[in-house]
Coordinates of C-alpha atoms in Angstrom, one line a residue:
X1 CA -18.9 -22.1 0.1
X2 CA -15.9 -23.3 -2.5
X3 CA -12.3 -23.5 -1.5
X4 CA -9.4 -24.7 -3.5
X5 CA -7.5 -27.6 -1.7
X6 CA -4.2 -26.6 0.2
X7 CA -0.5 -25.8 -1.7
X8 CA 1.9 -28.1 -1.8
X9 CA 3.7 -28.3 2.0
X10 CA 1.2 -26.0 3.6
X11 CA -1.2 -29.0 4.5
X12 CA -1.5 -28.4 7.9
X13 CA -1.4 -25.3 8.1
X14 CA -4.3 -24.8 5.1
X15 CA -5.9 -27.2 8.0
X16 CA -5.2 -24.4 11.4
X17 CA -7.0 -22.0 9.2
X18 CA -9.4 -22.7 7.6
X19 CA -11.6 -24.7 10.5
X20 CA -15.3 -25.4 10.1
X21 CA -16.3 -22.7 12.7
X22 CA -13.9 -20.3 10.4
X23 CA -15.1 -21.0 6.4
X24 CA -18.4 -20.1 8.9
X25 CA -17.1 -16.6 10.3
X26 CA -15.7 -15.3 6.9
X27 CA -19.1 -17.3 4.6
X28 CA -21.1 -14.6 7.3
X29 CA -19.3 -11.9 6.6
X30 CA -18.5 -12.4 2.9
X31 CA -22.0 -12.5 1.8
X32 CA -23.4 -9.7 4.8
X33 CA -21.1 -7.3 4.0
X34 CA -20.3 -8.3 -1.1
X35 CA -22.8 -6.2 -2.1
X36 CA -21.6 -2.9 0.0
X37 CA -18.3 -3.8 -1.8
X38 CA -19.7 -3.6 -5.4
X39 CA -21.6 -0.4 -4.5
X40 CA -18.0 1.8 -3.3
X41 CA -16.1 0.2 -6.8
X42 CA -18.8 0.8 -8.8
X43 CA -18.6 4.3 -6.7
X44 CA -15.3 5.3 -7.5
X45 CA -16.0 3.8 -11.5
X46 CA -19.3 6.5 -11.1
X47 CA -16.8 9.3 -9.7
X48 CA -14.0 8.6 -12.8
X49 CA -16.7 8.8 -15.2
X50 CA -17.5 11.8 -13.8
X51 CA -14.8 14.0 -14.1
X52 CA -13.3 12.4 -17.5
X53 CA -17.3 13.5 -19.3
X54 CA -17.3 16.9 -17.2
X55 CA -13.7 17.6 -17.3
X56 CA -14.1 18.7 -12.7
X57 CA -11.9 18.1 -10.7
X58 CA -12.4 17.2 -7.3
X59 CA -13.1 20.4 -4.4
X60 CA -13.3 19.3 -0.9
X61 CA -17.2 18.7 -0.5
X62 CA -20.6 20.9 -0.4
X63 CA -22.2 18.2 1.4
X64 CA -20.1 17.3 4.0
X65 CA -18.7 20.0 4.8
X66 CA -20.8 20.2 8.6
X67 CA -18.5 17.8 9.8
X68 CA -15.2 19.8 8.8
X69 CA -16.5 22.8 10.3
X70 CA -17.7 20.7 14.2
X71 CA -14.6 21.9 15.8
X72 CA -16.0 19.0 19.1
X73 CA -16.1 15.4 17.6
X74 CA -13.1 13.9 18.0
X75 CA -11.5 10.6 17.2
X76 CA -11.4 7.9 20.3
X77 CA -7.7 8.4 22.0
X78 CA -5.4 5.6 20.5
X79 CA -4.6 2.3 23.0
X80 CA -1.0 2.8 25.0
X81 CA 0.7 0.6 23.0
X82 CA 0.7 2.6 19.5
X83 CA 0.7 6.6 20.9
X84 CA 4.6 6.1 20.4
X85 CA 5.6 4.3 16.7
X86 CA 8.8 6.7 15.6
X87 CA 9.9 3.8 14.1
X88 CA 7.5 0.7 12.7
X89 CA 9.4 -1.7 9.1
X90 CA 7.4 -1.6 6.3
X91 CA 7.1 -3.6 3.1
X92 CA 7.0 -7.0 5.1
X93 CA 5.4 -9.7 3.7
X94 CA 4.7 -12.7 6.0
X95 CA 5.1 -15.4 4.1
X96 CA 8.3 -14.5 4.8
X97 CA 9.0 -16.3 8.0
X98 CA 13.4 -15.4 8.8
X99 CA 12.2 -11.3 8.5
X100 CA 8.8 -11.5 10.5
X101 CA 11.3 -13.6 13.2
X102 CA 14.6 -10.6 12.8
X103 CA 11.3 -7.8 12.7
X104 CA 9.6 -9.2 16.6
X105 CA 13.0 -9.5 17.3
X106 CA 14.3 -5.8 17.1
X107 CA 13.3 -2.3 18.3
X108 CA 10.7 -0.5 16.0
X109 CA 7.3 0.0 17.6
X110 CA 5.6 -1.1 15.0
X111 CA 5.1 -4.0 12.2
X112 CA 3.8 -3.1 8.9
X113 CA 3.3 -6.8 8.0
X114 CA 1.8 -6.9 4.6
X115 CA -0.1 -8.5 2.3
X116 CA -0.7 -5.3 -0.2
X117 CA 2.1 -3.8 -1.7
X118 CA 4.9 -6.2 -0.9
X119 CA 3.2 -8.6 -1.0
X120 CA 2.8 -11.4 -3.8
X121 CA -0.9 -12.8 -3.2
X122 CA -0.4 -16.3 -4.0
X123 CA -3.1 -18.8 -2.2
X124 CA 0.1 -20.4 -0.5
X125 CA 1.7 -16.5 1.2
X126 CA -1.5 -15.6 1.9
X127 CA -1.9 -19.1 4.2
X128 CA 1.5 -19.2 4.9
X129 CA 1.8 -15.9 5.6
X130 CA -1.7 -15.5 7.7
X131 CA -0.5 -18.2 9.5
X132 CA 3.3 -17.4 10.8
X133 CA 1.4 -14.4 12.2
X134 CA -0.8 -16.6 14.7
X135 CA 2.6 -18.3 14.9
X136 CA 3.5 -14.6 16.8
X137 CA 0.4 -14.2 18.2
X138 CA 0.4 -17.4 20.1
X139 CA 4.0 -17.4 21.1
X140 CA 5.1 -20.0 19.2
X141 CA 8.4 -18.5 17.3
X142 CA 11.7 -19.6 19.3
X143 CA 14.6 -16.7 21.0
X144 CA 10.7 -14.1 20.1
X145 CA 8.9 -11.7 22.4
X146 CA 5.2 -12.3 23.0
X147 CA 3.2 -10.4 21.8
X148 CA 2.8 -7.9 24.2
X149 CA 6.2 -6.8 23.7
X150 CA 7.1 -8.3 20.9
X151 CA 6.8 -4.4 18.1
X152 CA 2.6 -4.4 18.0
X153 CA 1.4 -5.3 14.5
X154 CA 0.2 -3.4 12.3
X155 CA -2.3 -5.4 10.2
X156 CA -2.8 -4.4 6.1
X157 CA -4.9 -6.8 4.4
X158 CA -5.0 -6.9 1.3
X159 CA -7.1 -3.4 -1.1
X160 CA -10.5 -3.2 -2.1
X161 CA -9.7 -4.2 -6.3
X162 CA -7.5 -7.4 -5.5
X163 CA -10.0 -10.4 -5.8
X164 CA -8.7 -14.5 -3.8
X165 CA -9.4 -16.6 -6.2
X166 CA -9.3 -19.4 -4.4
X167 CA -12.6 -18.7 -2.3
X168 CA -16.1 -18.7 -4.4
X169 CA -19.0 -17.8 -2.0
X170 CA -22.5 -17.7 -3.5
X171 CA -20.8 -18.6 -6.6
X172 CA -18.6 -16.1 -6.8
X173 CA -14.7 -15.1 -5.5
X174 CA -14.3 -13.1 -2.8
X175 CA -12.6 -10.2 -1.8
X176 CA -9.2 -10.2 -1.1
X177 CA -9.5 -8.0 1.8
X178 CA -11.7 -10.0 3.2
X179 CA -10.3 -13.2 3.2
X180 CA -7.7 -11.1 5.2
X181 CA -9.3 -9.3 7.4
X182 CA -11.8 -12.2 8.8
X183 CA -9.0 -15.2 8.7
X184 CA -6.6 -12.3 10.9
X185 CA -9.6 -11.4 12.9
X186 CA -11.1 -14.6 13.5
X187 CA -7.7 -16.3 15.1
X188 CA -6.0 -13.9 16.1
X189 CA -8.2 -11.0 17.5
X190 CA -9.4 -11.9 20.8
X191 CA -5.7 -12.8 21.4
X192 CA -4.5 -9.8 20.5
X193 CA -7.3 -7.4 22.7
X194 CA -6.1 -9.4 26.0
X195 CA -2.4 -8.8 25.5
X196 CA -3.9 -4.9 24.6
X197 CA -1.7 -6.1 21.9
X198 CA -4.3 -4.9 19.1
X199 CA -6.4 -6.2 16.4
X200 CA -5.3 -3.0 15.2
X201 CA -5.0 -2.2 10.5
X202 CA -3.7 -0.6 8.9
X203 CA -5.9 0.6 5.5
X204 CA -5.2 0.4 1.8
X205 CA -6.6 2.5 -1.6
X206 CA -9.6 4.3 0.2
X207 CA -10.8 6.7 -2.5
X208 CA -13.4 8.2 -0.1
X209 CA -15.5 8.2 2.9
X210 CA -17.6 6.5 2.1
X211 CA -15.4 2.9 1.8
X212 CA -14.2 4.9 5.5
X213 CA -17.9 4.4 6.2
X214 CA -17.6 0.8 4.4
X215 CA -14.9 -0.2 6.6
X216 CA -16.7 0.6 10.3
X217 CA -19.0 -1.8 10.0
X218 CA -16.9 -4.0 9.0
X219 CA -14.9 -3.3 12.3
X220 CA -18.4 -2.5 14.7
X221 CA -19.8 -6.4 12.4
X222 CA -16.5 -8.6 13.4
X223 CA -16.5 -7.1 17.2
X224 CA -19.6 -8.0 18.2
X225 CA -19.5 -11.4 16.5
X226 CA -16.3 -11.9 18.1
X227 CA -17.6 -11.1 21.7
X228 CA -14.6 -7.6 21.6
X229 CA -15.2 -4.0 22.9
X230 CA -16.2 -2.1 20.7
X231 CA -13.2 0.7 19.5
X232 CA -10.9 -2.5 19.8
X233 CA -9.4 -2.4 16.4
X234 CA -8.6 0.2 15.0
X235 CA -7.3 0.9 11.8
X236 CA -4.5 3.5 10.1
X237 CA -6.1 4.4 7.1
X238 CA -4.0 5.5 4.4
X239 CA -3.5 7.8 2.0
X240 CA -3.3 7.1 -0.8
X241 CA -5.7 8.6 -3.4
X242 CA -5.9 12.5 -4.8
X243 CA -9.2 12.2 -3.9
X244 CA -9.1 11.3 -0.5
X245 CA -6.8 13.8 0.0
X246 CA -9.7 15.5 -0.2
X247 CA -11.7 13.6 2.2
X248 CA -9.6 12.9 5.7
X249 CA -12.2 15.1 7.8
X250 CA -14.8 12.4 6.7
X251 CA -12.6 9.1 6.1
X252 CA -11.5 10.5 10.0
X253 CA -14.9 10.6 11.1
X254 CA -16.2 7.8 10.2
X255 CA -14.5 6.2 12.1
X256 CA -13.9 7.7 15.0
X257 CA -14.7 5.1 17.5
X258 CA -11.8 2.7 15.2
X259 CA -9.6 5.7 14.3
X260 CA -5.2 4.6 15.0
X261 CA -4.9 8.1 12.2
X262 CA -3.2 8.8 8.4
X263 CA -0.2 7.9 6.4
X264 CA 1.1 10.0 3.8
X265 CA 2.5 8.0 1.0
X266 CA 4.7 9.5 -1.7
X267 CA 4.0 7.5 -5.0
X268 CA 0.3 5.0 -4.6
X269 CA -0.4 8.8 -4.4
X270 CA 1.9 10.1 -7.3
X271 CA 0.5 7.4 -9.9
X272 CA -3.1 8.9 -8.5
X273 CA -2.6 11.8 -10.4
X274 CA -2.4 9.7 -13.4
X275 CA -5.2 7.6 -12.8
X276 CA -8.4 9.6 -12.7
X277 CA -6.4 12.5 -15.0
X278 CA -3.8 10.9 -16.7
X279 CA -5.2 11.7 -20.5
X280 CA -5.3 15.7 -19.4
X281 CA -2.7 17.6 -20.7
X282 CA -2.3 19.9 -17.2
X283 CA -1.5 16.4 -15.2
X284 CA 1.2 15.7 -17.3
X285 CA 3.3 14.4 -14.5
X286 CA 7.8 14.9 -14.8
X287 CA 10.0 12.8 -14.5
X288 CA 9.9 11.3 -11.1
X289 CA 13.7 10.5 -10.7
X290 CA 14.0 14.6 -11.3
X291 CA 11.2 16.0 -10.3
X292 CA 8.4 14.5 -8.0
X293 CA 10.2 14.6 -4.2
X294 CA 8.9 15.2 -1.1
X295 CA 8.9 19.6 -1.3
X296 CA 7.2 19.7 -3.5
X297 CA 4.5 22.2 -4.1
X298 CA 1.5 19.5 -4.1
X299 CA 3.2 16.6 -2.0
X300 CA 4.3 19.5 0.8
X301 CA 0.4 20.6 1.1
X302 CA -1.1 17.2 1.2
X303 CA 1.6 16.6 4.3
X304 CA 1.0 19.2 5.6
X305 CA -2.7 19.1 5.6
X306 CA -3.0 15.3 6.4
X307 CA -0.7 16.7 9.7
X308 CA -3.5 19.2 10.6
X309 CA -5.9 17.5 9.9
X310 CA -5.1 13.8 12.2
X311 CA -3.6 16.6 15.3
X312 CA -7.0 18.9 14.6
X313 CA -9.3 15.3 15.9
X314 CA -6.8 14.2 17.8
X315 CA -6.3 10.7 15.7
X316 CA -2.4 10.1 14.9
X317 CA -0.8 11.2 11.3
X318 CA 2.5 8.4 10.2
X319 CA 4.6 9.8 6.7
X320 CA 5.7 7.5 4.9
X321 CA 8.3 4.1 4.0
X322 CA 12.2 5.0 3.5
X323 CA 12.9 2.9 0.6
X324 CA 17.3 3.0 0.8
X325 CA 18.8 0.1 1.7
X326 CA 21.6 0.9 4.4
X327 CA 25.2 0.2 3.1
X328 CA 26.9 -2.6 5.8
X329 CA 29.5 -1.3 6.1
X330 CA 29.0 2.2 9.1
X331 CA 32.4 3.4 7.7
X332 CA 32.2 3.5 4.1
X333 CA 31.4 6.9 1.4
X334 CA 28.2 5.1 0.1
X335 CA 27.0 4.1 3.9
X336 CA 27.0 8.0 5.3
X337 CA 25.6 9.1 2.0
X338 CA 22.4 7.2 2.2
X339 CA 22.0 7.7 5.8
X340 CA 22.3 11.5 5.8
X341 CA 20.1 11.4 2.6
X342 CA 17.6 8.9 4.4
X343 CA 18.4 11.8 7.8
X344 CA 17.1 15.0 6.0
X345 CA 14.3 13.2 4.6
X346 CA 12.7 12.0 7.4
X347 CA 13.8 15.2 9.3
X348 CA 11.8 17.0 6.5
X349 CA 8.4 14.6 7.5
X350 CA 9.1 14.8 11.5
X351 CA 9.2 18.8 11.7
X352 CA 6.4 18.6 9.6
X353 CA 4.5 17.0 12.4
X354 CA 4.0 13.2 11.9
X355 CA 4.5 11.4 14.5
X356 CA 6.3 8.3 12.9
X357 CA 7.6 6.9 10.3
X358 CA 8.7 3.2 8.6
X359 CA 11.6 2.6 6.5
X360 CA 11.9 -1.0 5.5
X361 CA 16.0 -1.6 6.0
X362 CA 15.8 -3.0 10.4
X363 CA 19.1 -1.3 9.7
X364 CA 17.9 2.6 9.9
X365 CA 15.2 1.8 12.6
X366 CA 17.7 2.7 15.5
X367 CA 19.2 6.3 13.6
X368 CA 15.3 6.9 12.7
X369 CA 15.2 6.0 16.4
X370 CA 18.0 8.4 17.2
X371 CA 16.8 11.6 15.0
X372 CA 12.9 10.8 16.5
X373 CA 14.5 11.7 20.4
X374 CA 16.5 14.6 18.9
X375 CA 13.8 16.9 17.1
X376 CA 10.6 16.1 19.5
X377 CA 9.4 15.4 22.9
X378 CA 7.0 12.6 24.0
X379 CA 5.7 10.1 22.6
X380 CA 3.9 11.5 19.8
X381 CA 3.5 15.8 18.0
X382 CA -0.3 15.9 18.9
X383 CA 0.7 18.8 20.5
X384 CA 1.9 20.1 16.8
X385 CA -1.4 21.0 15.1
X386 CA -0.1 23.6 11.9
X387 CA -2.4 26.3 12.5
X388 CA 0.1 27.6 9.9
X389 CA -0.8 25.8 7.3
X390 CA -3.6 27.5 4.3
X391 CA -3.9 24.0 2.0
X392 CA -6.0 24.7 -1.1
X393 CA -7.4 23.1 -3.9
X394 CA -4.5 24.4 -5.8
X395 CA -2.3 23.4 -4.1
X396 CA -3.7 20.0 -3.9
X397 CA -3.8 19.8 -7.5
X398 CA -0.7 22.4 -8.8
X399 CA 1.7 20.4 -11.0
X400 CA 5.0 20.2 -10.4
X401 CA 7.1 21.4 -13.7
X402 CA 9.6 19.6 -15.1
X403 CA 10.3 17.3 -18.4
X404 CA 11.1 13.8 -18.2
X405 CA 15.0 12.1 -19.5
X406 CA 16.2 9.4 -21.2
X407 CA 17.4 8.1 -17.3
X408 CA 14.1 8.5 -15.5
X409 CA 12.6 6.6 -18.8
X410 CA 14.8 3.4 -18.3
X411 CA 14.2 3.3 -15.0
X412 CA 11.1 3.3 -15.1
X413 CA 10.5 0.3 -17.3
X414 CA 13.4 -1.0 -15.3
X415 CA 10.5 -1.8 -12.1
X416 CA 7.9 -2.0 -14.3
X417 CA 9.5 -5.0 -15.5
X418 CA 11.3 -6.1 -12.5
X419 CA 8.2 -6.5 -11.2
X420 CA 6.2 -8.2 -13.0
X421 CA 9.3 -10.1 -13.3
X422 CA 8.5 -10.6 -9.1
X423 CA 5.0 -11.7 -9.2
X424 CA 5.8 -14.3 -11.4
X425 CA 7.9 -15.6 -9.4
X426 CA 5.8 -14.8 -6.7
X427 CA 7.7 -12.4 -4.4
X428 CA 5.7 -8.7 -3.8
X429 CA 8.6 -6.7 -3.6
X430 CA 12.4 -6.3 -5.5
X431 CA 16.2 -4.5 -4.6
X432 CA 16.9 -3.0 -7.4
X433 CA 19.9 -0.1 -7.2
X434 CA 20.2 0.0 -3.7
X435 CA 16.5 0.6 -2.6
X436 CA 13.7 -1.8 -2.3
X437 CA 11.7 -1.8 -5.1
X438 CA 7.3 -3.1 -4.4
X439 CA 3.6 -2.5 -6.0
X440 CA 3.8 1.3 -5.2
X441 CA 6.9 2.2 -6.9
X442 CA 5.9 -0.1 -9.8
X443 CA 2.4 2.5 -10.3
X444 CA 4.0 5.5 -9.7
X445 CA 6.8 4.1 -13.2
X446 CA 4.2 1.8 -15.5
X447 CA 1.9 5.2 -14.8
X448 CA 4.7 7.3 -16.1
X449 CA 5.0 5.9 -18.7
X450 CA 1.7 4.5 -20.0
X451 CA 1.5 9.8 -19.7
X452 CA 3.5 9.9 -21.5
X453 CA 3.3 8.0 -24.3
X454 CA -0.1 9.2 -24.5
X455 CA 0.6 12.9 -24.5
X456 CA 4.1 12.2 -26.8
X457 CA 6.0 14.1 -24.8
X458 CA 10.3 15.1 -26.0
X459 CA 13.0 13.9 -23.9
X460 CA 15.1 16.7 -22.9
X461 CA 18.0 14.4 -23.5
X462 CA 18.0 15.3 -27.2
X463 CA 14.2 15.4 -28.6
X464 CA 12.8 12.1 -29.5
X465 CA 9.1 11.7 -28.8
X466 CA 7.9 8.8 -25.9
X467 CA 6.1 6.7 -28.5
X468 CA 5.3 2.9 -29.0
X469 CA 8.5 2.3 -30.8
X470 CA 10.2 4.3 -28.1
X471 CA 9.4 1.9 -25.9
X472 CA 10.6 -1.2 -26.9
X473 CA 13.5 -0.1 -27.8
X474 CA 14.4 1.2 -24.4
X475 CA 13.1 -1.7 -22.7
X476 CA 14.7 -4.5 -25.4
X477 CA 18.6 -2.9 -25.2
X478 CA 21.6 -5.8 -25.6
X479 CA 21.8 -6.4 -21.9
X480 CA 18.1 -6.6 -21.0
X481 CA 17.7 -9.0 -24.2
X482 CA 20.8 -11.1 -23.6
X483 CA 19.1 -11.5 -19.6
X484 CA 15.6 -11.9 -21.4
X485 CA 17.3 -14.0 -24.2
X486 CA 18.6 -16.7 -20.8
X487 CA 15.3 -16.2 -18.6
X488 CA 11.9 -17.1 -19.9
X489 CA 9.8 -14.8 -17.4
X490 CA 11.8 -12.2 -17.8
X491 CA 11.0 -11.8 -21.5
X492 CA 7.0 -12.5 -20.1
X493 CA 8.2 -9.8 -17.8
X494 CA 9.0 -7.7 -20.3
X495 CA 6.1 -8.5 -22.2
X496 CA 3.2 -8.1 -20.0
X497 CA 5.0 -4.9 -19.4
X498 CA 4.2 -3.7 -23.4
X499 CA 1.2 -4.7 -23.0
X500 CA 0.4 -1.8 -20.0
X501 CA 1.8 0.8 -21.0
X502 CA 0.3 0.6 -24.2
X503 CA -3.1 0.2 -23.7
X504 CA -5.4 3.2 -24.5
X505 CA -7.5 3.0 -21.5
X506 CA -4.9 3.1 -18.5
X507 CA -5.1 0.7 -15.8
X508 CA -6.2 1.3 -13.1
X509 CA -4.3 -0.5 -10.8
X510 CA -0.7 -2.5 -11.9
X511 CA -1.6 -5.1 -9.3
X512 CA -5.5 -5.5 -10.4
X513 CA -4.5 -6.5 -14.2
X514 CA -1.9 -8.1 -12.4
X515 CA -4.3 -10.5 -10.5
X516 CA -5.8 -11.0 -13.2
X517 CA -3.9 -12.3 -15.7
X518 CA -4.3 -15.7 -17.2
X519 CA -0.1 -15.8 -17.1
X520 CA -0.1 -15.0 -13.7
X521 CA -2.3 -16.8 -12.4
X522 CA -1.7 -20.0 -14.4
X523 CA 1.9 -20.0 -12.0
X524 CA 0.1 -20.5 -9.6
X525 CA -0.7 -23.9 -9.7
X526 CA -0.5 -26.6 -7.0
X527 CA 3.6 -26.2 -7.4
X528 CA 3.4 -22.0 -6.9
X529 CA 6.5 -21.2 -6.3
X530 CA 8.8 -24.1 -7.1
X531 CA 7.5 -24.7 -10.3
X532 CA 8.0 -21.8 -11.9
X533 CA 11.5 -22.1 -11.4
X534 CA 11.5 -24.2 -14.1
X535 CA 10.0 -21.7 -16.5
X536 CA 6.7 -24.4 -18.0
X537 CA 4.2 -23.6 -18.4
X538 CA 0.7 -25.1 -15.5
X539 CA -2.8 -25.1 -15.7
X540 CA -5.0 -22.7 -14.1
X541 CA -6.4 -23.8 -10.8

C-alpha cells in the first residue's frame, strides 16, 4: 500500500484517519473487492457496446422475471430513525465545516453527507470531510446535538467511476467509493450502530442489479469484520441511470437485508439518455430549461414506477433535491415566487407517493416539512401502493417534444464552464441565477451541448445550427471573454468545456474526465485550494 503525504494543514486529521489498523482494513477491503469492481465496470462497457452495435433498447429483464413476479419478498424494515425522513438536506460536502455544523443544528430529519455530486474530491476535501464526520459522530463539535439526536447522517461515497489518486493498493489506484466507505465504516460504523443512528449510506450511479449485488457483498464483509449484526448497514440507491430504471425490483432484491429504499432525481437520470443513446436521433433531448421537467411522460413514469416498486416491497421512495435558494426577505415578491415554485413541484412528488425529498437551502426545511404535514399522514407513505400505475418500456423511453433555444444553449454552457471552474477551485458546487449547481446539472448541461452539436440541431430562435463554430462564439461573448481575461482559471475551464463537448465520442462522466485530467490533478498538489488562488502551474503529486 502506498499513501500520499498529508495535505498542508491537515497533518493531525491525517494521523487520526490513517492509523496502522485503518490502513490494514482498507488494504484488505480493496484487495478483496478490486477484481469485482473491475468486472462491474467492464459490464457497463459491454452493455453500452451491445446497445450501440445492436440498436436495441433496454427492457425489463427476462432472466429475472421470477423476482418481479414473486409477490412474497420484502426488504427488511428500516430502523426507527429512517422511518420518518420527510426533508433531508442535500449536496452537503462535509469539508464545508460551517455548513455541516448548521445542518447538524437544523430541524431536518436527515443530511445527505455528500462525497459525490456536491463535492470536489481533492485529497484535502476527502480528508477534511471524513474527519468532520468523525467529529460529528463522536460529538466533538460545540453546540451540536449528540449523534443520536442530530439529523441522521446519510453518507454518500463517491460512485464507481471515481478513483482515489492518493492511495495505491497492490500497485493500482484505489476505487474512490471503497476509500470513502472503508474509512467511514472503520472509524464510525460501530459508534453509529451503538447509537441506533447508522451506518446509513446513499449509493450513487448504480446501473444494474449486479452492482447492487457487489455493494451487498461489501456490506456483509464489513459487518463481519467490524462485529456488527447483519443488516446494520442500510443504503438508499439513487436510480440515476435509464438502465437501472428497468432493474429497480432486482436492485431492491439484491439489497433486501440492507435497503433503505430508492431515490429519483431529474438531471443525472436525464443525462443518462445521452450517455446511452446520444448518437440516436430518436433520443435527442430538447432544451431542459424549457421542455424537461418531472411532469414530462418519461420522468413522471420513472418516478411513479419507483414509488410503486418501493412500496410494493416495503421500501422507502424518496424524491430529488430542490435546488433553488430562498431569497432572505420573506415579504418580498421573489421570496413568495420561489417558495411557490418549489412547493408546487414538491407537492407533485408528495402526491406521487414519495416518502421524503431533499432541499439545499436550509431555509426551505420548515416550509417543506409543513407541506408534508398538510398533505400526508404518519411517518411515511408506504401505504400508497399506487395500484393505479402501469409503466411500460415505451413510457420510460419516450422523449419529450421540443427544440433548442439560444437561452438554453447559453445556460448549459455557463453551467458547464462554471462547474469546471469550481472544480479547479476545489469546490464541488456553486451558485448561479438563484440556485445551486453541482455535477448533476453540469452533467446534463454538457451532455445536451454535445448532443446538439452531434445532431446539428437548429435553434428555435433564428434557425442557426448548434455547431463547432457556434458553441465557442456563444461561449466567448464579451462579458465572459472579459472575465476570462481577468481570470486565467476561468479561461482554462472554458477551454476544457469545449474539449468535452467537441469530442467525437461522448465522455461517460464529466467527473471522471476531470478527475483524470492533468489540469485538475496538477492543481491538487500540496498547496491544495490555497495554491489555486495564484493561478500558477503546480507539479503533479
